[in-house]
XYZ file of C-alpha atoms in Angstrom:
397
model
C 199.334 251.402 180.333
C 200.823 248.891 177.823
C 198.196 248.462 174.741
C 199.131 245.179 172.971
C 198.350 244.277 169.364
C 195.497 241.403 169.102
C 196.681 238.625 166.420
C 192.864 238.165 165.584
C 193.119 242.060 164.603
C 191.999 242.530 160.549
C 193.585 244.819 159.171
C 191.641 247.397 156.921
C 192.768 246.674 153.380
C 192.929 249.423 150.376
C 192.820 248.422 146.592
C 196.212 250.238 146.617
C 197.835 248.309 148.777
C 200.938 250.412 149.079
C 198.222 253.133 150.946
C 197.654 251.162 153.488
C 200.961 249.556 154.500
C 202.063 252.663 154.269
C 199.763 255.310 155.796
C 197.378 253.203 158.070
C 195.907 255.993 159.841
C 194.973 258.000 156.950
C 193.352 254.618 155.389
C 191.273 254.370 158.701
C 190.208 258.237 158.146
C 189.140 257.455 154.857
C 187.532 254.065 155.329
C 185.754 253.969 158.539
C 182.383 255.845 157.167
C 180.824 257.624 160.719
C 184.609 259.182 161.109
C 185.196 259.697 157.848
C 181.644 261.655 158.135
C 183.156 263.702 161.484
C 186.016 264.294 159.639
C 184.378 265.788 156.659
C 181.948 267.996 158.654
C 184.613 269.893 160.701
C 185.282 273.192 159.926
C 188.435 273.274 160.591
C 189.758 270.430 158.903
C 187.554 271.518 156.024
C 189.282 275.019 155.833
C 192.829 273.310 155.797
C 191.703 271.547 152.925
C 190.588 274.771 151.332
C 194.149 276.364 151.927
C 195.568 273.191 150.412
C 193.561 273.305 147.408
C 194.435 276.984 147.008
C 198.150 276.201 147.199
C 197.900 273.734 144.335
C 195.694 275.852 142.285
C 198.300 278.752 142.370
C 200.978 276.086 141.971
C 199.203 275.073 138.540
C 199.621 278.495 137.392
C 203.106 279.621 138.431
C 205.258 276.557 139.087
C 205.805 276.016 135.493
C 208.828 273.934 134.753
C 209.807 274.237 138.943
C 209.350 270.618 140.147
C 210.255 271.535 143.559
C 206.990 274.010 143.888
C 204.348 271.518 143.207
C 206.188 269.643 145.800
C 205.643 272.367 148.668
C 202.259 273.224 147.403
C 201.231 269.482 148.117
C 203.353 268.570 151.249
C 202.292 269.519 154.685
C 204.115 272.060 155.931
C 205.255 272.281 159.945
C 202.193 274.760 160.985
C 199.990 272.710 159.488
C 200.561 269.864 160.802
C 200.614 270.860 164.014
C 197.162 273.033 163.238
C 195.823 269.373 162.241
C 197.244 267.761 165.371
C 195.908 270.210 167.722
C 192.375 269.908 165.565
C 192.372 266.100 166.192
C 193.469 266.843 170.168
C 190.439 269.534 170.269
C 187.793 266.881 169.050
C 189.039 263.731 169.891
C 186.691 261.774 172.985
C 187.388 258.265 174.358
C 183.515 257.889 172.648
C 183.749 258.964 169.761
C 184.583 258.042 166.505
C 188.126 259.205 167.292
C 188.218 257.439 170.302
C 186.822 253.898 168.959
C 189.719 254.541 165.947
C 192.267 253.952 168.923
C 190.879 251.538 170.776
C 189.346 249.167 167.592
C 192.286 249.928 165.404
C 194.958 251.721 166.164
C 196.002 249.591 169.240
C 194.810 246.355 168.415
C 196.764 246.462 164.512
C 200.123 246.921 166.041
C 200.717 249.284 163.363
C 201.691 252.698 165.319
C 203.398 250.144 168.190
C 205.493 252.295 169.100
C 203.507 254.723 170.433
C 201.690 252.028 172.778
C 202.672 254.022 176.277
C 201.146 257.337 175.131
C 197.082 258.213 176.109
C 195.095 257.294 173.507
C 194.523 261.005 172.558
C 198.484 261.524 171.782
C 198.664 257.866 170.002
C 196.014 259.492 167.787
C 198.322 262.537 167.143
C 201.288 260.685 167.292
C 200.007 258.265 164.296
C 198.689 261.490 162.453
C 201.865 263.127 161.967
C 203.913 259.663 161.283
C 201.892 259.716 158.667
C 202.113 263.229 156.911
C 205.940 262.551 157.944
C 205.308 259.715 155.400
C 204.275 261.744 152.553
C 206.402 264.278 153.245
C 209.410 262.025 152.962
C 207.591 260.178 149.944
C 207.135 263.435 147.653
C 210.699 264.851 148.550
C 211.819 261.497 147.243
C 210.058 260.654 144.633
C 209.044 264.205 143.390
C 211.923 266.387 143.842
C 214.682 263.527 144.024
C 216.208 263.812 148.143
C 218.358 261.126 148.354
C 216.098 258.047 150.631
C 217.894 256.153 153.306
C 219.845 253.206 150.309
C 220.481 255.688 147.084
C 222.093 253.015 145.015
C 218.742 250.744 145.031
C 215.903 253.173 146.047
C 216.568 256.388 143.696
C 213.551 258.404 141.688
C 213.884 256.979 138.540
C 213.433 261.053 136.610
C 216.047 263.613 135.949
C 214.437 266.644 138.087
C 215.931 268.531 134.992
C 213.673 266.711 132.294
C 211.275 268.857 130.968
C 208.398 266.267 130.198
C 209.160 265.288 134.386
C 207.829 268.609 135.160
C 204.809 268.529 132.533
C 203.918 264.941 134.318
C 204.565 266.488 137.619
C 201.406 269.055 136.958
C 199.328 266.413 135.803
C 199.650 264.796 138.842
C 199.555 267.547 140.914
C 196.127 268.547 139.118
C 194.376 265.271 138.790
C 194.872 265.499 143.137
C 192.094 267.767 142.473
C 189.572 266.325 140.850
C 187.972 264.347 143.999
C 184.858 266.635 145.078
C 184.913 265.635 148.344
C 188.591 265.290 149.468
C 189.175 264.894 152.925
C 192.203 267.446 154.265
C 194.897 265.129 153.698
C 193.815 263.265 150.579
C 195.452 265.638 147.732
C 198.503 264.955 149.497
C 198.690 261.443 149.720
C 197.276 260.959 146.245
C 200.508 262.913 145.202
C 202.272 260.733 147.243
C 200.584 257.638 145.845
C 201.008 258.369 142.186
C 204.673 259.344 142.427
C 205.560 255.685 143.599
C 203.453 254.354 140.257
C 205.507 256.889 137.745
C 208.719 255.620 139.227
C 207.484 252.378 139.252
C 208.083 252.064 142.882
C 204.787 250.369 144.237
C 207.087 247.443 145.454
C 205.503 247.384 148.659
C 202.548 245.795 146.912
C 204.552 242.991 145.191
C 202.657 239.797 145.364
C 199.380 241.282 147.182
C 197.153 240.138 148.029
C 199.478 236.931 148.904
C 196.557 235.317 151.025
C 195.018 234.603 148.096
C 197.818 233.931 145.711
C 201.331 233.309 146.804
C 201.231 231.983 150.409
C 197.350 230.601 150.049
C 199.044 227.378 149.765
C 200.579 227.866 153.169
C 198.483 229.678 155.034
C 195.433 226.848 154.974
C 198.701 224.636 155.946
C 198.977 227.110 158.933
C 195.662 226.438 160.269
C 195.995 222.749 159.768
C 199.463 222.404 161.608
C 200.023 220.536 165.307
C 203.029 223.516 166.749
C 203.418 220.885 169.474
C 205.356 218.393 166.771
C 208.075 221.166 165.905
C 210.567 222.796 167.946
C 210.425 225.833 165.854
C 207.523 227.391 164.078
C 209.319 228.246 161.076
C 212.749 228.485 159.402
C 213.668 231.815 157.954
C 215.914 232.094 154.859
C 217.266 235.783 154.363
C 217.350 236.442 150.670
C 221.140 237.089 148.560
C 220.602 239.476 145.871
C 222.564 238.900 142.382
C 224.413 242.340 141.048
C 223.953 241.080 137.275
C 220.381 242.192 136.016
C 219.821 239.089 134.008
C 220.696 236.568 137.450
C 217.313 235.642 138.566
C 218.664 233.532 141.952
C 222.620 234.746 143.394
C 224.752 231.748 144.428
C 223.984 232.645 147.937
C 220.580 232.425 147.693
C 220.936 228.930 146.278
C 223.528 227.397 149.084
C 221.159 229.786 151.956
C 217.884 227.190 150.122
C 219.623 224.515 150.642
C 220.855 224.802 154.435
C 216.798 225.436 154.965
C 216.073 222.247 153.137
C 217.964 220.509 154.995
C 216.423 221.358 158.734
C 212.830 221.355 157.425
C 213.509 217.362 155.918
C 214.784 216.775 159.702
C 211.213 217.949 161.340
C 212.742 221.303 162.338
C 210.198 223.286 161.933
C 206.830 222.891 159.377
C 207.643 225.988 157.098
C 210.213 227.655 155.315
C 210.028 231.676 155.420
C 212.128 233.233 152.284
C 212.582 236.815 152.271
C 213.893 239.481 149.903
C 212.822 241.758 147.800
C 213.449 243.058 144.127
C 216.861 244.988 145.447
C 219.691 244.478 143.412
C 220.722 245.240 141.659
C 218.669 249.021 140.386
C 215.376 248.298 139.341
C 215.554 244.533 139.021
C 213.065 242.517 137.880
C 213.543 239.506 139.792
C 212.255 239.062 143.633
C 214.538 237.601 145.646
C 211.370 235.717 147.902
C 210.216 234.345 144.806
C 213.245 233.097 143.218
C 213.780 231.219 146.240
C 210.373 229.820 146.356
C 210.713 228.269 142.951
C 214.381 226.899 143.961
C 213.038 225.195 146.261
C 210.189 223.482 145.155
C 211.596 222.190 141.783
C 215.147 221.643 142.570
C 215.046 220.515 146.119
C 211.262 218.882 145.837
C 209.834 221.436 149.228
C 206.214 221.493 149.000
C 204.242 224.618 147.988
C 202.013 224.390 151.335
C 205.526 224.174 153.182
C 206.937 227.804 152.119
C 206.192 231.084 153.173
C 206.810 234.309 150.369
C 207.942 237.631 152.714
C 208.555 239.375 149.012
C 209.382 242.979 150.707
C 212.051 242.547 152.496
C 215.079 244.818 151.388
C 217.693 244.596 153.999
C 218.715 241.993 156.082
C 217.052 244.358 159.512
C 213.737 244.103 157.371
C 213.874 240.254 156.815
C 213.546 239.557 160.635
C 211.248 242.282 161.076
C 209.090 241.142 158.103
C 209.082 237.564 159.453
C 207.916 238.430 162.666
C 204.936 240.613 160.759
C 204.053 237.265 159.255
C 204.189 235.055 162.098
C 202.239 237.561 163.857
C 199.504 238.353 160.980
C 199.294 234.508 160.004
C 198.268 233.184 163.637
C 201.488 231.231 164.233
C 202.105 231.055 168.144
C 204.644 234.072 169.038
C 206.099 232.517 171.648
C 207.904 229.872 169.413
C 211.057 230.600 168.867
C 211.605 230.479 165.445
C 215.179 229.507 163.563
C 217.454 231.398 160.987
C 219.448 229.582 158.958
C 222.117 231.187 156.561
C 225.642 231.206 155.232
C 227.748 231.400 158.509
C 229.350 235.302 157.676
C 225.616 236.795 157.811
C 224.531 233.939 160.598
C 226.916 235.634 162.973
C 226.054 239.099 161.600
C 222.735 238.387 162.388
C 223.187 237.165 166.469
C 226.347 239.917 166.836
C 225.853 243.155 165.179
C 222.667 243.455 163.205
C 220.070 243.924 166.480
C 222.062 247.648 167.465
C 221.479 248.675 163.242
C 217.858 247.635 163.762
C 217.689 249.960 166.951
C 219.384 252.313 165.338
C 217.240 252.282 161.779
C 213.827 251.220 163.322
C 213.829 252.732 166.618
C 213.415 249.490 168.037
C 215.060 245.541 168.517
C 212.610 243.692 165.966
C 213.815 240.120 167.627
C 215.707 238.703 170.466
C 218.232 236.319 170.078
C 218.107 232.597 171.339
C 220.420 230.106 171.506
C 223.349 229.302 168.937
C 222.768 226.103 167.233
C 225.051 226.074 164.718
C 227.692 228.198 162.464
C 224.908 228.232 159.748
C 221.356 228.106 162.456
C 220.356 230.137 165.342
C 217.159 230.920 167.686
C 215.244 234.040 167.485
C 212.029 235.475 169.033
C 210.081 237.913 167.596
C 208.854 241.032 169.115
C 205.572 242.689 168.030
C 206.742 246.184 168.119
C 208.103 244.896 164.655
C 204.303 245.805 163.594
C 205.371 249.737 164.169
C 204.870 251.413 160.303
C 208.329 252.548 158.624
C 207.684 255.770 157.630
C 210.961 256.627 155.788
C 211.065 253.039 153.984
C 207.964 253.697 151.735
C 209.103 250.508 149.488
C 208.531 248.213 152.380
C 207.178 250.125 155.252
């Protein structure tokens, strides 16, 4: 049976917003109060957070200067995540709290879309060991330094040779701790959590909550707007990052604004989607969504109510994939096709090559192509398996 994400669907916001976006399930363990209750009363899960806490203490007093060991103490290993999986298969029931989890959440927020064909009982373990996967992939990044998916933009920001690394490394590994009543998994992700804020790498919560802030504006525009006028619901500009740090907006970026302009003044389509991220180059302060936001509303006169931020984008598979997150999240009718409109090197990029690097670095085609309509414009549709949680992209899952 196909389970389809509902549009209407809320999803379950943490003050950390990088938690969420990037381990959904774990924020549903935590935040839905009768499961988080099951959870907490289960033996089992109770005595795997006993063996993790033992693991950290003894890390505390041996590890010393060894980054790598507080690492292992806090990641899950293979046995126990399959000890948690087969804990969550043993008590899961369609009525219980584990089985309203699926049906309320899991299923209807899109966000473990992949998984949609599986019985609810393996979406639940499926989701459950994306996400230690996450954290997993998150600590040997950002803790011990592996090399992520885009090394030249994505890095740790530490020396794993730097002696005050390792003294802040304990810290954190001791302050995961001090919770008195942990659930099994929450050491872990705290570790997680706090090694994107040390490497200043919580850029998955640029701009949030932008509801209320950045894309307000827009969004009570969204509500307002007749579809029926417009033969696309929106016109997506991919960002162009500079490679100088001080450039705030690349060349590309500006000529890629203007094209936009131009089919939103002809009644194209009622918004303007810009996307990018702070990529490029290492570190930079400037987001590439934003910078294009400001471009066009004081050079080229766009209204604020008229533009869409998408602020996390940080490849070009990710700006289609992120746009289709909006339209989906923002209530704009999905079977619109919506238009791209770009310099004509990445336009054909975009219709050609880029859906088989999507499959191939998502798992999945986040968009299907329409018609041509220029060397600069084309068509696309977006698919809703684009809601599916990145779990090796923790900068913009």
């Amino acid at each position: 049976m196909q389970n389809l994400p509902v549009q209407s669907y809320p999803l379950i916001k943490t003050r950390n917003e990088v938690q969420y976006k990037n381990y959904y399930l774990l924020t549903l363990f935590q935040q839905l109060p009768e499961l988080r209750k099951m959870l907490a009363a289960d033996t089992a899960l109770q005595s795997a957070l006993k063996s993790k806490t033992a693991q950290v203490n003894e890390s505390l007093k041996n590890c010393r200067a060894e980054i790598s060991c507080y690492a292992k103490a806090l990641k899950f290993s293979t046995a126990e995540i399959a000890d948690i999986s087969n804990r969550l298969a043993a008590i899961y029931s369609d009525n219980n709290a584990l089985g309203k989890l699926v049906m309320n959440h899991l299923i209807p927020s899109g966000c473990y879309a992949m998984y949609s064909k599986e019985t609810h009982k393996d979406l639940l373990i499926k989701a459950w060991e994306q996400d230690a996967k996450a954290i997993n992939y998150a600590i040997g990044v950002y803790i011990e330094g592996n090399k992520p998916n885009y090394p030249k933009i994505d890095s740790i920001s530490f020396s794993s040779k730097d002696k005050e690394y390792a003294e802040l490394t304990a810290a954190s590994a001791g302050l995961t701790l001090q919770n008195k009543d942990n659930l099994f998994f929450e050491p872990a992700m705290q570790f997680a959590l706090t090694a994107f804020e040390l490497n200043e790498r919580n850029d998955a919560a640029d701009y949030e909550p932008m509801l209320k802030g950045v894309n307000l504006a827009a969004f009570n525009q969204i509500k307002k707007t007749d579809w029926k006028k417009y033969p696309y619901s929106l016109i997506l500009v991919p960002g162009a990052g500079p490679e100088e740090k001080e450039v705030a907006l690349s060349a590309g970026g500006m000529i890629r604004c203007r094209l936009a302009a131009l089919q939103y003044q002809k009644g194209m389509a009622p918004f303007i989607v810009v996307s990018g991220g702070r990529v490029h180059p290492y570190k930079t302060k400037f987001s590439e969504a934003y910078e294009m936001k400001k471009f066009l509303m004081e050079t080229l006169q766009i209204p604020e109510s008229a533009i869409i931020m998408e602020p996390h984008a940080r490849h070009t598979t990710t700006n289609l994939r992120n746009c289709a997150r909006l339209m989906f999240r923002y209530g704009m009718p999905i079977d619109k096709p919506g238009m791209v409109c770009t310099v004509k090197s990445q336009s054909y990029y975009i219709t050609d090559i880029l859906l088989e690097r999507c499959k191939k670095e998502l798992g999945y085609y986040p968009y299907k192509n329409g018609k041509r309509l220029s060397e600069t414009e084309s068509e696309f549709y977006l698919n809703t398996t684009s809601l599916q949680i990145d779990f090796d992209e923790p900068l913009d899952p």
